[in-house]
Amino acid sequence: MPDYRERLWPTPWIYLVSLLLVPAGILVLAPVSMPAGIVTGIVMYLATVGTLTLTAPLIEVSGGRLRAGRAEIDLELTGDAVGYGPERARVERGTGLDARAFLVIRGWVQPVVRIPIVDPADPTPYWLVSTRHPNEAAAAINGSRRPGGSESEA
């Protein structure tokens, strides 16, 4: 059983806003064919919803490893994770961002957790990962580090 698991699903308003693709399809194709416009709008909406749903990244801490999207790292190679609420997260994602950082961020999830990388062979200074529960995610990452890991480094 994982220590922490979260899927970064889009918020409901994203799906509602995506509904605007239906009238857009109708508007573009109505002069040619109204049924083609309706079908195209519906297909564009379904494709968008499918893509957003299928590509929602998974954040998981389990067995001494952190998985964020398709990437995984052994927690022995990480320092102390810190969770940031929406205000500080804005700085972390913006002016405070290191261009070498590994990012798994979604615009509809404001809080983030920052996980320093202490592996000297890795040029990535830290991972920045969106999460709706930054304190719980950071606690799971810090608490799941194996004995002999680098929890005192950071």
mmCIF file of the C-alpha atoms, coordinates in Angstrom:
data_MODEL
# 
_entry.id   MODEL 
# 
loop_
_atom_site.group_PDB 
_atom_site.id 
_atom_site.type_symbol 
_atom_site.label_atom_id 
_atom_site.label_alt_id 
_atom_site.label_comp_id 
_atom_site.label_asym_id 
_atom_site.label_entity_id 
_atom_site.label_seq_id 
_atom_site.pdbx_PDB_ins_code 
_atom_site.Cartn_x 
_atom_site.Cartn_y 
_atom_site.Cartn_z 
_atom_site.occupancy 
_atom_site.B_iso_or_equiv 
_atom_site.pdbx_formal_charge 
_atom_site.auth_seq_id 
_atom_site.auth_comp_id 
_atom_site.auth_asym_id 
_atom_site.auth_atom_id 
_atom_site.pdbx_PDB_model_num 
ATOM 1   C CA . MET A 1 1   ? 0.000   0.000  0.000   1.00 0.00 ? 1   MET A CA 1 
ATOM 2   C CA . PRO A 1 2   ? 1.438   3.401  -0.943  1.00 0.00 ? 2   PRO A CA 1 
ATOM 3   C CA . ASP A 1 3   ? 2.329   5.949  1.733   1.00 0.00 ? 3   ASP A CA 1 
ATOM 4   C CA . TYR A 1 4   ? 0.847   8.679  -0.469  1.00 0.00 ? 4   TYR A CA 1 
ATOM 5   C CA . ARG A 1 5   ? -1.071  8.584  -3.742  1.00 0.00 ? 5   ARG A CA 1 
ATOM 6   C CA . GLU A 1 6   ? -2.759  11.345 -5.690  1.00 0.00 ? 6   GLU A CA 1 
ATOM 7   C CA . ARG A 1 7   ? -3.923  11.708 -9.272  1.00 0.00 ? 7   ARG A CA 1 
ATOM 8   C CA . LEU A 1 8   ? -3.839  15.293 -10.567 1.00 0.00 ? 8   LEU A CA 1 
ATOM 9   C CA . TRP A 1 9   ? -7.265  15.236 -12.211 1.00 0.00 ? 9   TRP A CA 1 
ATOM 10  C CA . PRO A 1 10  ? -8.384  18.417 -13.932 1.00 0.00 ? 10  PRO A CA 1 
ATOM 11  C CA . THR A 1 11  ? -10.878 20.477 -11.978 1.00 0.00 ? 11  THR A CA 1 
ATOM 12  C CA . PRO A 1 12  ? -14.530 20.401 -13.100 1.00 0.00 ? 12  PRO A CA 1 
ATOM 13  C CA . TRP A 1 13  ? -14.373 23.924 -14.540 1.00 0.00 ? 13  TRP A CA 1 
ATOM 14  C CA . ILE A 1 14  ? -11.776 22.729 -17.092 1.00 0.00 ? 14  ILE A CA 1 
ATOM 15  C CA . TYR A 1 15  ? -14.316 20.236 -18.433 1.00 0.00 ? 15  TYR A CA 1 
ATOM 16  C CA . LEU A 1 16  ? -17.008 22.927 -18.475 1.00 0.00 ? 16  LEU A CA 1 
ATOM 17  C CA . VAL A 1 17  ? -14.812 25.408 -20.318 1.00 0.00 ? 17  VAL A CA 1 
ATOM 18  C CA . SER A 1 18  ? -13.917 22.670 -22.817 1.00 0.00 ? 18  SER A CA 1 
ATOM 19  C CA . LEU A 1 19  ? -17.610 22.511 -23.731 1.00 0.00 ? 19  LEU A CA 1 
ATOM 20  C CA . LEU A 1 20  ? -16.994 25.725 -25.672 1.00 0.00 ? 20  LEU A CA 1 
ATOM 21  C CA . LEU A 1 21  ? -15.379 23.533 -28.332 1.00 0.00 ? 21  LEU A CA 1 
ATOM 22  C CA . VAL A 1 22  ? -18.850 22.348 -29.399 1.00 0.00 ? 22  VAL A CA 1 
ATOM 23  C CA . PRO A 1 23  ? -20.185 25.782 -30.429 1.00 0.00 ? 23  PRO A CA 1 
ATOM 24  C CA . ALA A 1 24  ? -16.755 26.617 -31.884 1.00 0.00 ? 24  ALA A CA 1 
ATOM 25  C CA . GLY A 1 25  ? -16.955 23.578 -34.163 1.00 0.00 ? 25  GLY A CA 1 
ATOM 26  C CA . ILE A 1 26  ? -20.485 24.496 -35.146 1.00 0.00 ? 26  ILE A CA 1 
ATOM 27  C CA . LEU A 1 27  ? -19.509 28.111 -35.817 1.00 0.00 ? 27  LEU A CA 1 
ATOM 28  C CA . VAL A 1 28  ? -16.603 27.153 -38.062 1.00 0.00 ? 28  VAL A CA 1 
ATOM 29  C CA . LEU A 1 29  ? -18.406 24.473 -40.070 1.00 0.00 ? 29  LEU A CA 1 
ATOM 30  C CA . ALA A 1 30  ? -21.999 25.802 -40.094 1.00 0.00 ? 30  ALA A CA 1 
ATOM 31  C CA . PRO A 1 31  ? -21.567 27.559 -43.468 1.00 0.00 ? 31  PRO A CA 1 
ATOM 32  C CA . VAL A 1 32  ? -20.471 24.246 -44.982 1.00 0.00 ? 32  VAL A CA 1 
ATOM 33  C CA . SER A 1 33  ? -22.624 21.745 -43.093 1.00 0.00 ? 33  SER A CA 1 
ATOM 34  C CA . MET A 1 34  ? -24.468 22.090 -39.785 1.00 0.00 ? 34  MET A CA 1 
ATOM 35  C CA . PRO A 1 35  ? -24.369 18.335 -38.975 1.00 0.00 ? 35  PRO A CA 1 
ATOM 36  C CA . ALA A 1 36  ? -20.614 18.273 -39.701 1.00 0.00 ? 36  ALA A CA 1 
ATOM 37  C CA . GLY A 1 37  ? -20.163 21.240 -37.348 1.00 0.00 ? 37  GLY A CA 1 
ATOM 38  C CA . ILE A 1 38  ? -22.081 19.528 -34.547 1.00 0.00 ? 38  ILE A CA 1 
ATOM 39  C CA . VAL A 1 39  ? -20.204 16.246 -34.966 1.00 0.00 ? 39  VAL A CA 1 
ATOM 40  C CA . THR A 1 40  ? -16.837 18.022 -35.152 1.00 0.00 ? 40  THR A CA 1 
ATOM 41  C CA . GLY A 1 41  ? -17.573 20.051 -32.013 1.00 0.00 ? 41  GLY A CA 1 
ATOM 42  C CA . ILE A 1 42  ? -18.586 16.948 -30.062 1.00 0.00 ? 42  ILE A CA 1 
ATOM 43  C CA . VAL A 1 43  ? -15.548 14.991 -31.274 1.00 0.00 ? 43  VAL A CA 1 
ATOM 44  C CA . MET A 1 44  ? -13.208 17.872 -30.309 1.00 0.00 ? 44  MET A CA 1 
ATOM 45  C CA . TYR A 1 45  ? -14.791 18.039 -26.834 1.00 0.00 ? 45  TYR A CA 1 
ATOM 46  C CA . LEU A 1 46  ? -14.542 14.280 -26.278 1.00 0.00 ? 46  LEU A CA 1 
ATOM 47  C CA . ALA A 1 47  ? -10.937 14.243 -27.507 1.00 0.00 ? 47  ALA A CA 1 
ATOM 48  C CA . THR A 1 48  ? -10.031 17.058 -25.134 1.00 0.00 ? 48  THR A CA 1 
ATOM 49  C CA . VAL A 1 49  ? -11.753 15.429 -22.148 1.00 0.00 ? 49  VAL A CA 1 
ATOM 50  C CA . GLY A 1 50  ? -10.132 12.081 -22.968 1.00 0.00 ? 50  GLY A CA 1 
ATOM 51  C CA . THR A 1 51  ? -6.692  13.612 -23.294 1.00 0.00 ? 51  THR A CA 1 
ATOM 52  C CA . LEU A 1 52  ? -6.990  15.582 -20.047 1.00 0.00 ? 52  LEU A CA 1 
ATOM 53  C CA . THR A 1 53  ? -8.221  12.517 -18.187 1.00 0.00 ? 53  THR A CA 1 
ATOM 54  C CA . LEU A 1 54  ? -5.749  10.009 -19.600 1.00 0.00 ? 54  LEU A CA 1 
ATOM 55  C CA . THR A 1 55  ? -2.727  12.264 -19.140 1.00 0.00 ? 55  THR A CA 1 
ATOM 56  C CA . ALA A 1 56  ? -3.455  13.243 -15.515 1.00 0.00 ? 56  ALA A CA 1 
ATOM 57  C CA . PRO A 1 57  ? -0.181  12.428 -13.725 1.00 0.00 ? 57  PRO A CA 1 
ATOM 58  C CA . LEU A 1 58  ? 0.021   10.164 -10.690 1.00 0.00 ? 58  LEU A CA 1 
ATOM 59  C CA . ILE A 1 59  ? 2.001   11.278 -7.621  1.00 0.00 ? 59  ILE A CA 1 
ATOM 60  C CA . GLU A 1 60  ? 2.907   8.277  -5.476  1.00 0.00 ? 60  GLU A CA 1 
ATOM 61  C CA . VAL A 1 61  ? 5.257   7.574  -2.578  1.00 0.00 ? 61  VAL A CA 1 
ATOM 62  C CA . SER A 1 62  ? 5.737   3.862  -2.010  1.00 0.00 ? 62  SER A CA 1 
ATOM 63  C CA . GLY A 1 63  ? 8.522   1.458  -1.108  1.00 0.00 ? 63  GLY A CA 1 
ATOM 64  C CA . GLY A 1 64  ? 11.159  4.140  -0.670  1.00 0.00 ? 64  GLY A CA 1 
ATOM 65  C CA . ARG A 1 65  ? 10.475  5.599  -4.122  1.00 0.00 ? 65  ARG A CA 1 
ATOM 66  C CA . LEU A 1 66  ? 8.746   8.709  -5.422  1.00 0.00 ? 66  LEU A CA 1 
ATOM 67  C CA . ARG A 1 67  ? 6.836   8.537  -8.669  1.00 0.00 ? 67  ARG A CA 1 
ATOM 68  C CA . ALA A 1 68  ? 5.714   11.776 -10.319 1.00 0.00 ? 68  ALA A CA 1 
ATOM 69  C CA . GLY A 1 69  ? 4.125   11.278 -13.701 1.00 0.00 ? 69  GLY A CA 1 
ATOM 70  C CA . ARG A 1 70  ? 6.414   8.941  -15.679 1.00 0.00 ? 70  ARG A CA 1 
ATOM 71  C CA . ALA A 1 71  ? 9.521   9.701  -13.605 1.00 0.00 ? 71  ALA A CA 1 
ATOM 72  C CA . GLU A 1 72  ? 10.670  7.812  -10.516 1.00 0.00 ? 72  GLU A CA 1 
ATOM 73  C CA . ILE A 1 73  ? 13.438  8.439  -8.015  1.00 0.00 ? 73  ILE A CA 1 
ATOM 74  C CA . ASP A 1 74  ? 14.753  6.555  -5.024  1.00 0.00 ? 74  ASP A CA 1 
ATOM 75  C CA . LEU A 1 75  ? 14.061  8.592  -1.889  1.00 0.00 ? 75  LEU A CA 1 
ATOM 76  C CA . GLU A 1 76  ? 17.633  7.949  -0.725  1.00 0.00 ? 76  GLU A CA 1 
ATOM 77  C CA . LEU A 1 77  ? 18.646  10.455 -3.408  1.00 0.00 ? 77  LEU A CA 1 
ATOM 78  C CA . THR A 1 78  ? 16.386  13.215 -2.098  1.00 0.00 ? 78  THR A CA 1 
ATOM 79  C CA . GLY A 1 79  ? 16.631  15.777 0.671   1.00 0.00 ? 79  GLY A CA 1 
ATOM 80  C CA . ASP A 1 80  ? 13.834  17.061 2.898   1.00 0.00 ? 80  ASP A CA 1 
ATOM 81  C CA . ALA A 1 81  ? 10.706  17.821 0.883   1.00 0.00 ? 81  ALA A CA 1 
ATOM 82  C CA . VAL A 1 82  ? 8.820   21.037 1.623   1.00 0.00 ? 82  VAL A CA 1 
ATOM 83  C CA . GLY A 1 83  ? 5.194   21.733 0.755   1.00 0.00 ? 83  GLY A CA 1 
ATOM 84  C CA . TYR A 1 84  ? 4.074   25.195 -0.329  1.00 0.00 ? 84  TYR A CA 1 
ATOM 85  C CA . GLY A 1 85  ? 0.547   26.622 -0.343  1.00 0.00 ? 85  GLY A CA 1 
ATOM 86  C CA . PRO A 1 86  ? -0.820  28.687 -3.236  1.00 0.00 ? 86  PRO A CA 1 
ATOM 87  C CA . GLU A 1 87  ? 0.979   31.974 -2.439  1.00 0.00 ? 87  GLU A CA 1 
ATOM 88  C CA . ARG A 1 88  ? 4.492   30.586 -2.015  1.00 0.00 ? 88  ARG A CA 1 
ATOM 89  C CA . ALA A 1 89  ? 3.865   28.036 -4.784  1.00 0.00 ? 89  ALA A CA 1 
ATOM 90  C CA . ARG A 1 90  ? 3.336   30.913 -7.191  1.00 0.00 ? 90  ARG A CA 1 
ATOM 91  C CA . VAL A 1 91  ? 6.891   32.090 -6.506  1.00 0.00 ? 91  VAL A CA 1 
ATOM 92  C CA . GLU A 1 92  ? 8.262   28.535 -6.741  1.00 0.00 ? 92  GLU A CA 1 
ATOM 93  C CA . ARG A 1 93  ? 6.642   28.056 -10.164 1.00 0.00 ? 93  ARG A CA 1 
ATOM 94  C CA . GLY A 1 94  ? 7.601   31.541 -11.339 1.00 0.00 ? 94  GLY A CA 1 
ATOM 95  C CA . THR A 1 95  ? 10.434  33.850 -10.328 1.00 0.00 ? 95  THR A CA 1 
ATOM 96  C CA . GLY A 1 96  ? 11.973  31.365 -7.886  1.00 0.00 ? 96  GLY A CA 1 
ATOM 97  C CA . LEU A 1 97  ? 12.128  28.516 -10.399 1.00 0.00 ? 97  LEU A CA 1 
ATOM 98  C CA . ASP A 1 98  ? 15.489  27.032 -11.360 1.00 0.00 ? 98  ASP A CA 1 
ATOM 99  C CA . ALA A 1 99  ? 15.475  26.191 -15.086 1.00 0.00 ? 99  ALA A CA 1 
ATOM 100 C CA . ARG A 1 100 ? 17.216  22.866 -14.327 1.00 0.00 ? 100 ARG A CA 1 
ATOM 101 C CA . ALA A 1 101 ? 14.407  21.658 -12.032 1.00 0.00 ? 101 ALA A CA 1 
ATOM 102 C CA . PHE A 1 102 ? 12.268  18.671 -12.990 1.00 0.00 ? 102 PHE A CA 1 
ATOM 103 C CA . LEU A 1 103 ? 8.623   19.749 -13.147 1.00 0.00 ? 103 LEU A CA 1 
ATOM 104 C CA . VAL A 1 104 ? 5.340   17.890 -12.835 1.00 0.00 ? 104 VAL A CA 1 
ATOM 105 C CA . ILE A 1 105 ? 3.023   20.840 -12.477 1.00 0.00 ? 105 ILE A CA 1 
ATOM 106 C CA . ARG A 1 106 ? -0.545  21.465 -13.541 1.00 0.00 ? 106 ARG A CA 1 
ATOM 107 C CA . GLY A 1 107 ? -2.087  24.904 -13.770 1.00 0.00 ? 107 GLY A CA 1 
ATOM 108 C CA . TRP A 1 108 ? -5.297  23.803 -12.071 1.00 0.00 ? 108 TRP A CA 1 
ATOM 109 C CA . VAL A 1 109 ? -3.433  22.578 -8.938  1.00 0.00 ? 109 VAL A CA 1 
ATOM 110 C CA . GLN A 1 110 ? -1.868  25.584 -7.203  1.00 0.00 ? 110 GLN A CA 1 
ATOM 111 C CA . PRO A 1 111 ? 0.076   24.065 -4.239  1.00 0.00 ? 111 PRO A CA 1 
ATOM 112 C CA . VAL A 1 112 ? 3.417   22.339 -4.873  1.00 0.00 ? 112 VAL A CA 1 
ATOM 113 C CA . VAL A 1 113 ? 5.976   20.249 -3.060  1.00 0.00 ? 113 VAL A CA 1 
ATOM 114 C CA . ARG A 1 114 ? 9.689   20.862 -3.632  1.00 0.00 ? 114 ARG A CA 1 
ATOM 115 C CA . ILE A 1 115 ? 11.957  17.820 -3.340  1.00 0.00 ? 115 ILE A CA 1 
ATOM 116 C CA . PRO A 1 116 ? 15.716  18.561 -3.339  1.00 0.00 ? 116 PRO A CA 1 
ATOM 117 C CA . ILE A 1 117 ? 17.933  16.074 -5.180  1.00 0.00 ? 117 ILE A CA 1 
ATOM 118 C CA . VAL A 1 118 ? 21.140  15.273 -3.255  1.00 0.00 ? 118 VAL A CA 1 
ATOM 119 C CA . ASP A 1 119 ? 22.693  12.916 -5.822  1.00 0.00 ? 119 ASP A CA 1 
ATOM 120 C CA . PRO A 1 120 ? 25.939  14.644 -6.929  1.00 0.00 ? 120 PRO A CA 1 
ATOM 121 C CA . ALA A 1 121 ? 25.728  12.898 -10.324 1.00 0.00 ? 121 ALA A CA 1 
ATOM 122 C CA . ASP A 1 122 ? 22.287  14.384 -11.055 1.00 0.00 ? 122 ASP A CA 1 
ATOM 123 C CA . PRO A 1 123 ? 22.311  17.898 -12.560 1.00 0.00 ? 123 PRO A CA 1 
ATOM 124 C CA . THR A 1 124 ? 18.694  18.419 -11.473 1.00 0.00 ? 124 THR A CA 1 
ATOM 125 C CA . PRO A 1 125 ? 18.673  20.504 -8.266  1.00 0.00 ? 125 PRO A CA 1 
ATOM 126 C CA . TYR A 1 126 ? 15.114  19.586 -7.262  1.00 0.00 ? 126 TYR A CA 1 
ATOM 127 C CA . TRP A 1 127 ? 11.743  18.278 -8.349  1.00 0.00 ? 127 TRP A CA 1 
ATOM 128 C CA . LEU A 1 128 ? 8.739   20.588 -8.201  1.00 0.00 ? 128 LEU A CA 1 
ATOM 129 C CA . VAL A 1 129 ? 5.484   18.653 -8.140  1.00 0.00 ? 129 VAL A CA 1 
ATOM 130 C CA . SER A 1 130 ? 1.894   19.923 -8.031  1.00 0.00 ? 130 SER A CA 1 
ATOM 131 C CA . THR A 1 131 ? -0.256  18.450 -5.285  1.00 0.00 ? 131 THR A CA 1 
ATOM 132 C CA . ARG A 1 132 ? -3.544  19.355 -3.658  1.00 0.00 ? 132 ARG A CA 1 
ATOM 133 C CA . HIS A 1 133 ? -2.110  18.275 -0.278  1.00 0.00 ? 133 HIS A CA 1 
ATOM 134 C CA . PRO A 1 134 ? 1.440   19.714 -0.067  1.00 0.00 ? 134 PRO A CA 1 
ATOM 135 C CA . ASN A 1 135 ? 2.032   19.089 3.633   1.00 0.00 ? 135 ASN A CA 1 
ATOM 136 C CA . GLU A 1 136 ? 0.809   15.488 3.491   1.00 0.00 ? 136 GLU A CA 1 
ATOM 137 C CA . ALA A 1 137 ? 2.867   14.786 0.360   1.00 0.00 ? 137 ALA A CA 1 
ATOM 138 C CA . ALA A 1 138 ? 6.015   16.289 1.915   1.00 0.00 ? 138 ALA A CA 1 
ATOM 139 C CA . ALA A 1 139 ? 5.458   14.318 5.138   1.00 0.00 ? 139 ALA A CA 1 
ATOM 140 C CA . ALA A 1 140 ? 5.037   11.073 3.166   1.00 0.00 ? 140 ALA A CA 1 
ATOM 141 C CA . ILE A 1 141 ? 8.216   11.735 1.175   1.00 0.00 ? 141 ILE A CA 1 
ATOM 142 C CA . ASN A 1 142 ? 10.226  12.626 4.276   1.00 0.00 ? 142 ASN A CA 1 
ATOM 143 C CA . GLY A 1 143 ? 8.771   9.761  6.312   1.00 0.00 ? 143 GLY A CA 1 
ATOM 144 C CA . SER A 1 144 ? 9.313   7.115  3.635   1.00 0.00 ? 144 SER A CA 1 
ATOM 145 C CA . ARG A 1 145 ? 13.033  7.614  3.260   1.00 0.00 ? 145 ARG A CA 1 
ATOM 146 C CA . ARG A 1 146 ? 14.859  4.372  4.034   1.00 0.00 ? 146 ARG A CA 1 
ATOM 147 C CA . PRO A 1 147 ? 17.267  4.165  6.997   1.00 0.00 ? 147 PRO A CA 1 
ATOM 148 C CA . GLY A 1 148 ? 20.697  5.356  5.922   1.00 0.00 ? 148 GLY A CA 1 
ATOM 149 C CA . GLY A 1 149 ? 19.136  7.748  3.412   1.00 0.00 ? 149 GLY A CA 1 
ATOM 150 C CA . SER A 1 150 ? 19.882  11.434 3.147   1.00 0.00 ? 150 SER A CA 1 
ATOM 151 C CA . GLU A 1 151 ? 17.164  12.909 5.280   1.00 0.00 ? 151 GLU A CA 1 
ATOM 152 C CA . SER A 1 152 ? 19.654  14.990 7.273   1.00 0.00 ? 152 SER A CA 1 
ATOM 153 C CA . GLU A 1 153 ? 21.091  16.473 4.070   1.00 0.00 ? 153 GLU A CA 1 
ATOM 154 C CA . ALA A 1 154 ? 19.400  19.279 2.167   1.00 0.00 ? 154 ALA A CA 1 
# 
